[in-house]
Coordinates of C-alpha atoms and ligand atoms in Angstrom, one line a residue:
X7 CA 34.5 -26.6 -14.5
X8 CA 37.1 -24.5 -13.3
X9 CA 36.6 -23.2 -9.2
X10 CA 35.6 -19.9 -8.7
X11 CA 34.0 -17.2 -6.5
X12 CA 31.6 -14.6 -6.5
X13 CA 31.2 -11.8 -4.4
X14 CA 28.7 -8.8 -4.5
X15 CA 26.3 -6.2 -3.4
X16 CA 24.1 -7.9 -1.5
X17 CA 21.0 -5.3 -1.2
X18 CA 20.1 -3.9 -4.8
X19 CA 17.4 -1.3 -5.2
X20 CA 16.1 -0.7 -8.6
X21 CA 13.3 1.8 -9.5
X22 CA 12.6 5.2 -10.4
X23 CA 12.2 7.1 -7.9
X24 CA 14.5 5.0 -5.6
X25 CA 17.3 7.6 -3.5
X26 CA 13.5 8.8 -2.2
X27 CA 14.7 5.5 -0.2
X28 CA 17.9 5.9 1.3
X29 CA 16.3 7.2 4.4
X30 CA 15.0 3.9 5.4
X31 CA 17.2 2.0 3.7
X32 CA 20.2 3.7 5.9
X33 CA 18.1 3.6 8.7
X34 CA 17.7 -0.7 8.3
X35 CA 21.6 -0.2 8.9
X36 CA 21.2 1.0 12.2
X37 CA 23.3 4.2 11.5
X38 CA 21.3 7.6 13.0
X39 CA 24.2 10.2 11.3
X40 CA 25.5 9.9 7.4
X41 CA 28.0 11.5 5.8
X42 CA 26.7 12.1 2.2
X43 CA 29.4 12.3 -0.5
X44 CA 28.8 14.6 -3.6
X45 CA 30.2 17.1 -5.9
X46 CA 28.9 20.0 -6.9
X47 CA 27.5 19.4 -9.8
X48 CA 25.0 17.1 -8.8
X49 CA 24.0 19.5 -5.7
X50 CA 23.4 22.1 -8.4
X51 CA 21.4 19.8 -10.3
X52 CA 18.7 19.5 -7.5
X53 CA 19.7 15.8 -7.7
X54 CA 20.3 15.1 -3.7
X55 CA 16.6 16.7 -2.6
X56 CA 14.9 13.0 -2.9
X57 CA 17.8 11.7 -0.5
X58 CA 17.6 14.6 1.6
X59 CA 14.3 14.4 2.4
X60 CA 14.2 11.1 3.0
X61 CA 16.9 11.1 5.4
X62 CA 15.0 13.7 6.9
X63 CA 11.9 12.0 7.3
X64 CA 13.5 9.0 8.9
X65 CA 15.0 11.3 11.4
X66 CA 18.7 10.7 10.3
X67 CA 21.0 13.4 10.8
X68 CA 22.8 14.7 7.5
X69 CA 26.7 16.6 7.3
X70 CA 26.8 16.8 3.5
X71 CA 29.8 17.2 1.4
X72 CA 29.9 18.4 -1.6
X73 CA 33.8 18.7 -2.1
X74 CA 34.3 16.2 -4.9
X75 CA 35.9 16.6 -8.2
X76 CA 36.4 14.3 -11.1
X77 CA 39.3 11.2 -11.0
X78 CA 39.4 12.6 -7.0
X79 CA 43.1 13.2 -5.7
X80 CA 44.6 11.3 -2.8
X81 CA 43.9 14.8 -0.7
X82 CA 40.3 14.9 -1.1
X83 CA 40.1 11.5 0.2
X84 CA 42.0 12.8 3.3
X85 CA 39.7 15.5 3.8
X86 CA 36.5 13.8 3.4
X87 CA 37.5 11.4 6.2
X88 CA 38.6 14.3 8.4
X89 CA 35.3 16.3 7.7
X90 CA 33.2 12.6 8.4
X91 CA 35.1 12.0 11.4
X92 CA 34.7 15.2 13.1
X93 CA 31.1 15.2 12.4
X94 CA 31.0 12.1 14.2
X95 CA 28.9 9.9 10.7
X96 CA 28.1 6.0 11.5
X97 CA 27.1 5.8 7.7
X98 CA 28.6 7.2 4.6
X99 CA 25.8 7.6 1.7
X100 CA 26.8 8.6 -1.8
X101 CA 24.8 10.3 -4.5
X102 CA 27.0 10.8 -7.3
X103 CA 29.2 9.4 -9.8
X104 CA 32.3 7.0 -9.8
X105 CA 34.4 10.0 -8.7
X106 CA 32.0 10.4 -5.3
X107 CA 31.4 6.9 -4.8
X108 CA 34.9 5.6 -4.8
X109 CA 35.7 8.7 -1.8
X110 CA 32.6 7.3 -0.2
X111 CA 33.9 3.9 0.1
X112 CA 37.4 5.3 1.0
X113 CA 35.8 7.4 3.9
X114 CA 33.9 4.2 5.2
X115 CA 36.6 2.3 5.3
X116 CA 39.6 5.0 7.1
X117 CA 37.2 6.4 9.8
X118 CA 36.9 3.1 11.9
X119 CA 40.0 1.6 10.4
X120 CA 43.7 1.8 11.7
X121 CA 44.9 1.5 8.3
X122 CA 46.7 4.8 5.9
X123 CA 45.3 5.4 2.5
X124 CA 49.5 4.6 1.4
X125 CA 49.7 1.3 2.6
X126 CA 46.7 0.2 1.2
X127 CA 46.6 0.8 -2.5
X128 CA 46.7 -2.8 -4.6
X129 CA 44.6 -5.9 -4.1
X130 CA 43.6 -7.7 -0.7
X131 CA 45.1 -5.3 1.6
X132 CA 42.5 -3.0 3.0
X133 CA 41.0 -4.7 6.2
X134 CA 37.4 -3.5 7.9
X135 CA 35.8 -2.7 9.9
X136 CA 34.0 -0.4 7.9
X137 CA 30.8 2.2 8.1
X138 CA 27.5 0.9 7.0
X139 CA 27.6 2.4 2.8
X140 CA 25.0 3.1 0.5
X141 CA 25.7 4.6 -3.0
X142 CA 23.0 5.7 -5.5
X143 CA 25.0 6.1 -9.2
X144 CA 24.0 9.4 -10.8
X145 CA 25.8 7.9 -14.1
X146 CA 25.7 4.6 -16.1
X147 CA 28.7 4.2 -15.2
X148 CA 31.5 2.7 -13.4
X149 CA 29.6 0.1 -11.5
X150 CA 31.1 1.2 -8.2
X151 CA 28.2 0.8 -6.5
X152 CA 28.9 -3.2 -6.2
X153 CA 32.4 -3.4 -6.7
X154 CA 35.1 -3.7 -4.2
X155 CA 37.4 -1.1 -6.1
X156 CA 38.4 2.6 -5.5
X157 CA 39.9 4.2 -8.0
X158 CA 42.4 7.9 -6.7
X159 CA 44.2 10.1 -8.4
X160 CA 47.9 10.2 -6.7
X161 CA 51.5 12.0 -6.8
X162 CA 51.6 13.7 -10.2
X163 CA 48.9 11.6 -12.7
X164 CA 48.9 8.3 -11.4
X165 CA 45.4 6.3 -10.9
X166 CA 46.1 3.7 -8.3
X167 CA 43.0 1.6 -6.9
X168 CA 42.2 0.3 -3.9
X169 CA 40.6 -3.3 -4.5
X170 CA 39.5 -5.7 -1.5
X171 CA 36.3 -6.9 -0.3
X172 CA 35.5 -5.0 2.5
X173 CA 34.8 -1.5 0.0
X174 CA 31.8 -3.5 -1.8
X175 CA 28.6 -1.5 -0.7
X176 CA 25.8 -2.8 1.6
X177 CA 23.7 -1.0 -0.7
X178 CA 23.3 0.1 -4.9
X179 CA 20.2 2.0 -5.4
X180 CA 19.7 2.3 -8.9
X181 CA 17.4 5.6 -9.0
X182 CA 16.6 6.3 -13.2
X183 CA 15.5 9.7 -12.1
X184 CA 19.1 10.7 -11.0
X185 CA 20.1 9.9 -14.3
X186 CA 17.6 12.0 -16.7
X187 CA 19.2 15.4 -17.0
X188 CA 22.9 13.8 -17.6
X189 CA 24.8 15.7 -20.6
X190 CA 24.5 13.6 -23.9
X191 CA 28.6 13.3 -23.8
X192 CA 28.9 12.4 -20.4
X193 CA 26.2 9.6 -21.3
X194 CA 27.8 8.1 -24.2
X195 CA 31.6 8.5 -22.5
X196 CA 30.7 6.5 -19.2
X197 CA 27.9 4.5 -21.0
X198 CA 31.4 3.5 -23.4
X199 CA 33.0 3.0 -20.0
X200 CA 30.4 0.4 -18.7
X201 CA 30.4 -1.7 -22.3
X202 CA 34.2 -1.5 -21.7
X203 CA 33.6 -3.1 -18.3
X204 CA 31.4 -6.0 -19.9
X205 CA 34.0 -6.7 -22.7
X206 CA 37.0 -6.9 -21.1
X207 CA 35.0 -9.4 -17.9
X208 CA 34.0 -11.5 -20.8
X209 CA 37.4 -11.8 -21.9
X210 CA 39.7 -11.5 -18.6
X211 CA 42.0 -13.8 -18.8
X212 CA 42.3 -15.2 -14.9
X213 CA 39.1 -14.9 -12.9
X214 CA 36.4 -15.1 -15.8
X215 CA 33.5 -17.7 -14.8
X216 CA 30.4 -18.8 -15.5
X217 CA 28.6 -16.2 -12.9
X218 CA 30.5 -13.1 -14.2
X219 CA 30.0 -14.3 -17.9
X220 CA 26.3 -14.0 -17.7
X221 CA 26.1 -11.0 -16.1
X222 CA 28.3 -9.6 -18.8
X223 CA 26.7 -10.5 -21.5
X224 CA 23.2 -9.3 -20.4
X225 CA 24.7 -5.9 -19.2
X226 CA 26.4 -5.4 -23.1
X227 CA 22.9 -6.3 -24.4
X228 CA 21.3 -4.2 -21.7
X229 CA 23.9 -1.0 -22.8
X230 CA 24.4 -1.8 -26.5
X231 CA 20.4 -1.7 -27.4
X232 CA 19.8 1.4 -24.6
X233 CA 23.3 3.6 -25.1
X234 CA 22.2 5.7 -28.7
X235 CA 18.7 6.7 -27.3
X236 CA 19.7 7.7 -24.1
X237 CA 22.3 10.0 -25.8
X238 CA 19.7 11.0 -28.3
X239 CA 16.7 11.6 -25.8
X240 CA 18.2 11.9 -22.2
X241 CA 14.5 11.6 -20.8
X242 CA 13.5 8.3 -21.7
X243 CA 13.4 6.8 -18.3
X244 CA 13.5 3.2 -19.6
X245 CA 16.5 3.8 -21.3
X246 CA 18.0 5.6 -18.7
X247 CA 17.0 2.5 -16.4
X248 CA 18.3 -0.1 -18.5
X249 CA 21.2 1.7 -18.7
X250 CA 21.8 1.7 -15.1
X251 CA 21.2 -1.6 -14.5
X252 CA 23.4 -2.6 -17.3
X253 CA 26.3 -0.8 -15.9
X254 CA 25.9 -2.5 -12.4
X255 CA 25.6 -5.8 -14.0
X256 CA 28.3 -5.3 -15.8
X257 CA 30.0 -4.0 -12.7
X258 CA 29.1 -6.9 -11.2
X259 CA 30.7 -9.1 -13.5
X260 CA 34.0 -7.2 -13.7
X261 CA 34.3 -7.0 -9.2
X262 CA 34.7 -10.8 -9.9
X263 CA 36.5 -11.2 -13.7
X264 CA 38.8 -7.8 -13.6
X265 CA 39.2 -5.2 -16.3
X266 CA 42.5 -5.1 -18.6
X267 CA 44.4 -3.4 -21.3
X268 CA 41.8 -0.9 -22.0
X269 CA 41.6 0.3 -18.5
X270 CA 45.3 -0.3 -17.9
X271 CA 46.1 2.5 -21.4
X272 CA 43.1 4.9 -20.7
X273 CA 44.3 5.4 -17.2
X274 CA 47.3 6.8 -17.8
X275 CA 45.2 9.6 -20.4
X276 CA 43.1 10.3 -17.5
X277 CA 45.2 11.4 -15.2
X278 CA 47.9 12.8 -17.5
X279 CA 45.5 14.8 -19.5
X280 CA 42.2 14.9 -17.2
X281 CA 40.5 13.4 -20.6
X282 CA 37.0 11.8 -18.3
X283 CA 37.0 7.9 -17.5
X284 CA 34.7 7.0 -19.9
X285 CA 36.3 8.9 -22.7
X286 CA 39.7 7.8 -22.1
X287 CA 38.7 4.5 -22.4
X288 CA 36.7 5.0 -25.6
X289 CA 39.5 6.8 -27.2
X290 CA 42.1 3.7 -26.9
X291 CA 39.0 0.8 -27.6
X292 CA 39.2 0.5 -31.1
X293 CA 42.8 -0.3 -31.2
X294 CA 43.3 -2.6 -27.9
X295 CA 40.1 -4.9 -29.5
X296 CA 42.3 -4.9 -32.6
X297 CA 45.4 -6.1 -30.7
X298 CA 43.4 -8.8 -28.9
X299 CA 41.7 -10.5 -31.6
X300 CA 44.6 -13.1 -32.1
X301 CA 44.3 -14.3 -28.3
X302 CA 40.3 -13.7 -28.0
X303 CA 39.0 -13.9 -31.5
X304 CA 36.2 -17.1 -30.2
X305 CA 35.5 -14.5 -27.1
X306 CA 34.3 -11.4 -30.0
X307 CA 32.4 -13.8 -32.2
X308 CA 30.0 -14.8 -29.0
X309 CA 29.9 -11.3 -28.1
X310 CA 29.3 -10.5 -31.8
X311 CA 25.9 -12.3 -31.4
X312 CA 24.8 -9.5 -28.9
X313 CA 26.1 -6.2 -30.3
X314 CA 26.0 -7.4 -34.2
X315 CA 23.5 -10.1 -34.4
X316 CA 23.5 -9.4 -38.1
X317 CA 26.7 -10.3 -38.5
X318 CA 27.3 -13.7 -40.0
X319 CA 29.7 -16.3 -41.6
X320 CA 33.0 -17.8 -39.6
X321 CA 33.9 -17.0 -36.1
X322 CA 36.6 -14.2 -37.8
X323 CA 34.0 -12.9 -39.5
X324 CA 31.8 -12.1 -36.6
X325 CA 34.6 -11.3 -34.4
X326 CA 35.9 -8.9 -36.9
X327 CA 32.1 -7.2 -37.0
X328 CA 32.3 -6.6 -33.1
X329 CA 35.8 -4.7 -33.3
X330 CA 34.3 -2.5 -36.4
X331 CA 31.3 -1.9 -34.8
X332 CA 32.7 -1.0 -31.8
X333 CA 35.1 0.8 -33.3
X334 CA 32.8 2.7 -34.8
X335 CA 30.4 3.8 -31.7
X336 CA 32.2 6.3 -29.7
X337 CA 32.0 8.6 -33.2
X338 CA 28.6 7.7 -33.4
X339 CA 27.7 8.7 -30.1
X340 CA 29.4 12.2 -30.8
X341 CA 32.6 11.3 -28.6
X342 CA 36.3 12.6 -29.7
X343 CA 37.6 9.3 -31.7
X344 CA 41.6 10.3 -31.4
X345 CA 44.0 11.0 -28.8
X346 CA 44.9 14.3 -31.0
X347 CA 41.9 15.5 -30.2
X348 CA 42.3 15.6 -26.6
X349 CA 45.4 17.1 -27.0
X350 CA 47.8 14.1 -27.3
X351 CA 50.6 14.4 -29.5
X352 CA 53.3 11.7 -30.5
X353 CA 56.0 13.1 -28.5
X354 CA 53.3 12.4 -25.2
X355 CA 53.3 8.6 -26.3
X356 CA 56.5 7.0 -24.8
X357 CA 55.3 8.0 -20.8
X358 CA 51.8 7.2 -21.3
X359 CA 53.1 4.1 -22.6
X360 CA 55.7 3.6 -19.8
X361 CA 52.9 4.6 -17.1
X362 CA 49.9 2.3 -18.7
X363 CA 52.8 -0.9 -17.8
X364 CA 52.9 -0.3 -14.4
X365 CA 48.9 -0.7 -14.3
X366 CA 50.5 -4.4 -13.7
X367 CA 46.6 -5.6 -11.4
X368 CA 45.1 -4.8 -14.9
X369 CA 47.8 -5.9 -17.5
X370 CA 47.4 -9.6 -15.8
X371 CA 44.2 -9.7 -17.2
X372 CA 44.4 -9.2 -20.6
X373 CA 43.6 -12.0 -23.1
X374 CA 47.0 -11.2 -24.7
X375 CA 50.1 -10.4 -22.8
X376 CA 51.0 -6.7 -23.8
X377 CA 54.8 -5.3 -23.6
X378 CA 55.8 -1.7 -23.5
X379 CA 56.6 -2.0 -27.8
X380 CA 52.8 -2.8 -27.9
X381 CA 51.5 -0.4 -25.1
X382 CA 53.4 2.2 -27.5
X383 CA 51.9 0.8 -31.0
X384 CA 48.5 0.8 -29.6
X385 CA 48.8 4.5 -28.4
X386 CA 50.0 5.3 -31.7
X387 CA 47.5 3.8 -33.5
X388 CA 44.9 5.8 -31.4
X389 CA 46.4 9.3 -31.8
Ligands
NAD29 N1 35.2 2.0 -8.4 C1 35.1 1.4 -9.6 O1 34.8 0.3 -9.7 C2 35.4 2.3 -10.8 C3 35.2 1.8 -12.1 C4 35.5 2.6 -13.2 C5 35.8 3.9 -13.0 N2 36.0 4.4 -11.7 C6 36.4 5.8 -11.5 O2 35.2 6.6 -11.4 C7 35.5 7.9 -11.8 C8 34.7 8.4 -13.0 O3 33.3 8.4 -12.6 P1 32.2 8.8 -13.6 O4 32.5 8.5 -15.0 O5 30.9 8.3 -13.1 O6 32.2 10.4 -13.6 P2 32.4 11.5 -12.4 O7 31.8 11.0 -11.1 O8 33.8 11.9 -12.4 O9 31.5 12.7 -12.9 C9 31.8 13.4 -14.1 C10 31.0 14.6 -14.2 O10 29.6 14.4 -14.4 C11 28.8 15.1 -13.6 N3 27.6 14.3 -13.3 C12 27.5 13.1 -12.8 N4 26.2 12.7 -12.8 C13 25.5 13.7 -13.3 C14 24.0 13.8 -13.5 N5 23.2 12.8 -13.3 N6 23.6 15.0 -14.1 C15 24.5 16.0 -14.4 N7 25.8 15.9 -14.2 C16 26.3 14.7 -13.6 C17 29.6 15.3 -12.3 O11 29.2 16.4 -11.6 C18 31.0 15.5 -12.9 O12 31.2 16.8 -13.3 C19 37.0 7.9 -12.2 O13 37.8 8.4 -11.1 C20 37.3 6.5 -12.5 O14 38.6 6.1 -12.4 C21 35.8 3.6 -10.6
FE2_30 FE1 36.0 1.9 -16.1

């Protein structure tokens, strides 16, 4: 067996009803003043009043901030840590989406540290100490809630991520409830983005292992059997909560077995064209499975067995049934299917190309080696 380690969340929290928690649960932490990331869409939504008054109740002062937008910019980050610092917070608390969690982690870690947000971007640099952090995901999802990356939007489009140990969570409370009232696209575009995270573990090419391989696979089953009806009937709460725990799961499995060529090509569509996460990486799926079928053809035939069961005869066979069907499912779900219709035109191709090669922590993983002639095919293929 090949060596490997494993490294996660080591406090998980999963029940309906849960961010009525985070009270006591911040409180076990020893912290007495939290900084509570949000945006202000989920303030509007009603969906921090369980926190609230939980924090409340356990007699924890609250300075909320609600300042977050979507793929956050390096100056937001700033910001928030100014605003958590002045306030004097010993805990940073998120409820919120990828786009909050990953400035919560950031703010945990740059108040105590020494360290600038600059010099820190890549993998294994950030050192701790850092505040006590507990995030509660309000979508199904990124998995930042136990992974040690931050993902922020820099200079003019780039999405560079912050990746060491010291930014995964003391906490993931994985609160169904938060989830109920989240629009059917937004659903299906970061559910897309948390089968994306389960596919490309199971096939990542350096660090996959026994550990992350698991959790993988039960997080696609998990988000494959849950993602249609909590799209078609948002208040399902045992969808929803399946859903949530198949994204940390599969979260869990990608902290330790990293993403690749899908995330390294939607990244650059995000921040160029401010096309969501979870969409951007739908949009380019269909053709980066098609492009990795030569080097992971034995990898989509076990999948195959989860998403397709029905599928049968030789391993490219059932490898080709995974890439249909999953090429298939973000038009299913109701999601935009071509880069044309997010506004992308031919002429855009050549620098999202150019920028989706310098996602070099993600290109490293990928079952197949991709050059700039094939980041450029695969774009074309998608408009
Ligand atoms: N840290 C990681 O490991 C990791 C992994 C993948 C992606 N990311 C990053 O996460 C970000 C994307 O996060 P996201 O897809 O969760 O979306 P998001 O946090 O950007 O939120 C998208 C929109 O959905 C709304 N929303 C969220 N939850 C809601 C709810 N329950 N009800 C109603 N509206 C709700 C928000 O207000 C916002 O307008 C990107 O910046 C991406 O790069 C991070
Ligand atoms: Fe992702």
């Amino acid at each position: 067996m090949i060596p490997f380690a494993f490294q996660t969340t080591r406090h998980v929290v999963v029940e309906p009803g849960a961010s009525g928690r985070i009270g006591t649960l911040v409180a076990e932490l020893g912290a007495r003043h939290v900084f509570l990331v949000t945006d202000r869409g989920i303030e509007a939504a009603g969906l921090l009043e369980p926190a609230l008054n939980g924090l409340r109740a356990a007699g924890i002062a609250v300075t909320l901030h609600t300042d977050v937008v979507a793929d956050p910019p390096e100056a937001l980050v700033l910001k928030a840590v100014e605003a958590a610092r002045a306030a004097g917070a010993d805990a940073v608390v998120s409820v919120g989406g990828g786009s909050s969690m990953d400035v919560a982690k950031l703010v945990a870690l740059l108040v105590p540290g020494r360290q600038q947000l600059a010099d820190i971007y890549g993998v294994g640099l950030a050192r701790g100490p850092r505040l006590p952090l507990v995030l509660a995901p309000t979508t199904a999802g990124t998995g930042s809630e136990v992974t040690p990356i931050s993902i922020v939007t820099t200079g003019a489009g780039e999405k560079k991520g912050v990746v060491a140990p010291v930014l995964i969570p003391d906490v993931a409370v994985l609160d169904a409830d938060l989830t109920l009232g989240l629009p059917a696209p937004v659903t299906a575009a970061t559910g897309v983005d948390a089968m994306v995270h389960a596919i490309e573990a199971f096939t990542s090419k350096r660090l996959k292992n026994p550990v992350s391989d698991c959790l993988a696979r039960e997080a696609l089953r998990l988000l494959a059997g849950n993602i249609a009806e909590a799209c078609r009937n948002g208040s399902n709460r045992d969808a929803r909560q399946a859903m949530l725990l198949g994204s940390m799961l599969a979260g869990m499995a990608f902290a330790n077995a990293p993403v690749a060529a899908v995330h390294a090509l939607a990244y650059p569509v995000g921040a160029r064209f401010h096309v969501p996460h979870g969409l951007s990486n739908a949009l380019v799926l269909p053709a980066v499975l098609r492009f990795n079928m030569t080097a992971a053809e034995a990898l989509y035939a076990e999948l195959a067995g989860i998403v397709v069961p029905e599928a049968g005869g030789s391993e490219a066979a059932r490898a080709a049934a995974l890439v249909d069907r999953l090429g298939r499912l973000g038009g299913e779900l109701g999601l935009p299917v071509r880069l044309a219709e997010v506004g992308i035109t031919a002429a855009d191709v050549p620098a999202l190309a150019e920028d989706a090669m310098k996602q070099t922590r993600l290109l490293i993983n990928n079952p197949r080696e991709v050059t700039l002639a094939d980041a450029t095919r695969i774009y074309g293929e998608s408009l």
